[in-house]
Backbone as CSV, one residue per row, in Angstrom:
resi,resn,N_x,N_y,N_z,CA_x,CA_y,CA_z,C_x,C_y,C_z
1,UNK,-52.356,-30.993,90.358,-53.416,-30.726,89.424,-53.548,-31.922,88.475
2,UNK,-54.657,-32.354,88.035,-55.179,-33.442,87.800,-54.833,-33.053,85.810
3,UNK,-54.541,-34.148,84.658,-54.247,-33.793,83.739,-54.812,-34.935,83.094
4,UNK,-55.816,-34.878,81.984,-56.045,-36.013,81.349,-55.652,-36.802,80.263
5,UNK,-54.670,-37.129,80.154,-53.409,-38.138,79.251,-53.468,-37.905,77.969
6,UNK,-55.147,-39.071,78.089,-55.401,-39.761,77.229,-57.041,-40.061,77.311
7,UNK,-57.458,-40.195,76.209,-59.284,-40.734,76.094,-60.103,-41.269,75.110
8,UNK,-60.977,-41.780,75.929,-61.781,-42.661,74.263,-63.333,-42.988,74.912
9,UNK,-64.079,-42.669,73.397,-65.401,-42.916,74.435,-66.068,-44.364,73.300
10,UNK,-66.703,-45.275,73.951,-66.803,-46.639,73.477,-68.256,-46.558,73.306
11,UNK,-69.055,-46.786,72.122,-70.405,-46.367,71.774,-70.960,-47.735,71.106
12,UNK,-72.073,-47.879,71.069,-72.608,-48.989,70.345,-73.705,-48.006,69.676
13,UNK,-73.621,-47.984,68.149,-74.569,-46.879,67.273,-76.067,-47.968,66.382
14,UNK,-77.072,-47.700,66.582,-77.646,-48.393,65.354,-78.295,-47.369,64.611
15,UNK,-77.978,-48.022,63.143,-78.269,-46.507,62.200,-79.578,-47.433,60.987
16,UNK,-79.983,-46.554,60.475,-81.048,-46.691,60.087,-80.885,-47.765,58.770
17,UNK,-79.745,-47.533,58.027,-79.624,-48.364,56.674,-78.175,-47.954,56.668
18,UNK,-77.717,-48.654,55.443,-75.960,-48.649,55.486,-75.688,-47.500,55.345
19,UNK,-75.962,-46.597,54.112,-75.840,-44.948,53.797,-75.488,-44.289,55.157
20,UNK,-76.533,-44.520,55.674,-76.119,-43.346,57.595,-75.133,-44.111,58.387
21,UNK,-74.943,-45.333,57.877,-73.160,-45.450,58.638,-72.400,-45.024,57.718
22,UNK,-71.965,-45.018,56.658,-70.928,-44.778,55.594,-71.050,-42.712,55.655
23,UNK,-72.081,-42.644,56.274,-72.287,-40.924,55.886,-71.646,-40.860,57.323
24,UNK,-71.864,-41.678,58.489,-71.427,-41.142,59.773,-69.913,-41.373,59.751
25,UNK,-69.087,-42.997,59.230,-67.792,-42.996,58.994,-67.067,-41.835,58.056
26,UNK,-67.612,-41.461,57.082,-67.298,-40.475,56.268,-66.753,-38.984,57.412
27,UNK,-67.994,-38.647,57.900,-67.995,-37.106,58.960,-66.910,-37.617,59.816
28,UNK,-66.530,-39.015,60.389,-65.332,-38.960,61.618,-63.925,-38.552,60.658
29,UNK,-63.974,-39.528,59.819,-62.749,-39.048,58.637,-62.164,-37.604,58.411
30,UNK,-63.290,-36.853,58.256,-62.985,-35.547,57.185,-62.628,-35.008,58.831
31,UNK,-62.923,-35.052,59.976,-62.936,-34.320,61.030,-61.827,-34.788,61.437
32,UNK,-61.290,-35.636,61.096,-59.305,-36.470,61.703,-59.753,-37.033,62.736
33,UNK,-61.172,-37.165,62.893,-61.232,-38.145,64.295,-60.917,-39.599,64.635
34,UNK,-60.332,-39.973,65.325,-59.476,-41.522,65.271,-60.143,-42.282,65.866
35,UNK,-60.670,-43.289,65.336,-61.502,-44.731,65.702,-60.884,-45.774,65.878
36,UNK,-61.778,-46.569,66.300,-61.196,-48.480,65.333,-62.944,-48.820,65.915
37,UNK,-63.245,-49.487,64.821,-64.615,-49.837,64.644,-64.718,-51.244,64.894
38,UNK,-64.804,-51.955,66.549,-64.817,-52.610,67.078,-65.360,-54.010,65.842
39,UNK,-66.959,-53.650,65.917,-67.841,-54.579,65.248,-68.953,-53.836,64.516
40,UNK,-69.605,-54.367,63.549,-70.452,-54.194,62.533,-71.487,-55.111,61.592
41,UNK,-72.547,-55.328,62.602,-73.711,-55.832,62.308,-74.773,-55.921,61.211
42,UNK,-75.124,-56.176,60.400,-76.127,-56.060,59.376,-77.846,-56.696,59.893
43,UNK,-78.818,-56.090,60.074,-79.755,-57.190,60.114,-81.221,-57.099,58.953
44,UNK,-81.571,-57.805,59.455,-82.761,-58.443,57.755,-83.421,-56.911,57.740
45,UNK,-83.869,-56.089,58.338,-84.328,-54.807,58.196,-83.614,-53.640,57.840
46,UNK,-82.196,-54.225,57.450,-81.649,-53.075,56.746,-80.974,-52.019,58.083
47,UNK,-81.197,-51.850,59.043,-80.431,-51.580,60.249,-79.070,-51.812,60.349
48,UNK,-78.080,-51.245,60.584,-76.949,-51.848,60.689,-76.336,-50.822,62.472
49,UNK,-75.697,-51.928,62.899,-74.974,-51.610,64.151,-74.023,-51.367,64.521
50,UNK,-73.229,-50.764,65.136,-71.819,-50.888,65.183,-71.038,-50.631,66.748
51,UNK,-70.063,-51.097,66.838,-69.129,-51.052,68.474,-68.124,-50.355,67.995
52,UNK,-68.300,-48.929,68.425,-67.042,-48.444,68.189,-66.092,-47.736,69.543
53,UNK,-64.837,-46.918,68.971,-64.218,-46.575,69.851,-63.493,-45.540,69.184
54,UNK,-63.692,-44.352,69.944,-63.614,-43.060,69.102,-62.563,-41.961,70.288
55,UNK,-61.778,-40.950,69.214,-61.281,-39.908,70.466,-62.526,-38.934,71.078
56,UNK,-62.207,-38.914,72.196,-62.708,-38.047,72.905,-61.978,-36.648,73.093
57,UNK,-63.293,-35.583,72.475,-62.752,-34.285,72.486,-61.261,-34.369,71.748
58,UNK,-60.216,-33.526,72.527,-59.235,-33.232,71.487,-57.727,-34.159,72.186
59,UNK,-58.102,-35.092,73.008,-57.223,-36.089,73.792,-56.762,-36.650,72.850
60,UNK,-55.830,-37.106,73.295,-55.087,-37.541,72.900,-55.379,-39.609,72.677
61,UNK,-55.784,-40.272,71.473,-56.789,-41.347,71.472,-56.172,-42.428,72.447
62,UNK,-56.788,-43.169,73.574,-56.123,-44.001,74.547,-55.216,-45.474,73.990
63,UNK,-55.998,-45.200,73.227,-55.310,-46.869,72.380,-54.184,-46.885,71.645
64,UNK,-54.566,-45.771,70.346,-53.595,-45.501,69.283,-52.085,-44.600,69.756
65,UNK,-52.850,-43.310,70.408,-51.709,-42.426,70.507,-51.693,-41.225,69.871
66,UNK,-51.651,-41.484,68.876,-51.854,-40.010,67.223,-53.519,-39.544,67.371
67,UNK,-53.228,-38.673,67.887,-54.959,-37.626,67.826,-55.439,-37.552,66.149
68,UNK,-54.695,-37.701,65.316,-54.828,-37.328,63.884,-55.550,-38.444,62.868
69,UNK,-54.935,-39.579,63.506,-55.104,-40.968,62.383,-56.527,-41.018,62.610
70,UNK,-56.990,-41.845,61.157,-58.207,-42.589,61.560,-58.400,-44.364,61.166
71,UNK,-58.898,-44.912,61.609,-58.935,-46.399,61.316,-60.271,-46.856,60.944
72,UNK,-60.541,-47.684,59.681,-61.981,-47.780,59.186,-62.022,-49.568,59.293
């Protein structure tokens, strides 16, 4: 029977102005969800981008290890 370890799902987000990333980093936080926020873009329209890498569901995070931590 097949068992899944470990997981992480790798996203590239663009959010509308800084507020809706700091409101979206905020919601992974309070939820114990464990990241590492690859990269983070700014451009002249106030858009900002980001490469991240997040747990998936309640796995165990592939990189870190600790389902609990979070990294900003």
């Amino acid at each position: 029977m097949k068992k899944v370890v470990s997981a992480a799902i790798y996203q590239i987000i663009q959010f509308d102005d800084e507020q809706e990333f700091e409101n979206y980093i905020l919601k992974l936080q309070q939820n114990h969800q464990e990241f590492i926020l690859e990269s983070k873009t700014k451009y002249p329209d106030d858009k900002v981008e980001i490469k991240i890498m997040k747990q998936y569901n309640n796995n165990k995070f592939i990189e870190r290890g600790d389902k609990c931590e979070s990294q900003s």
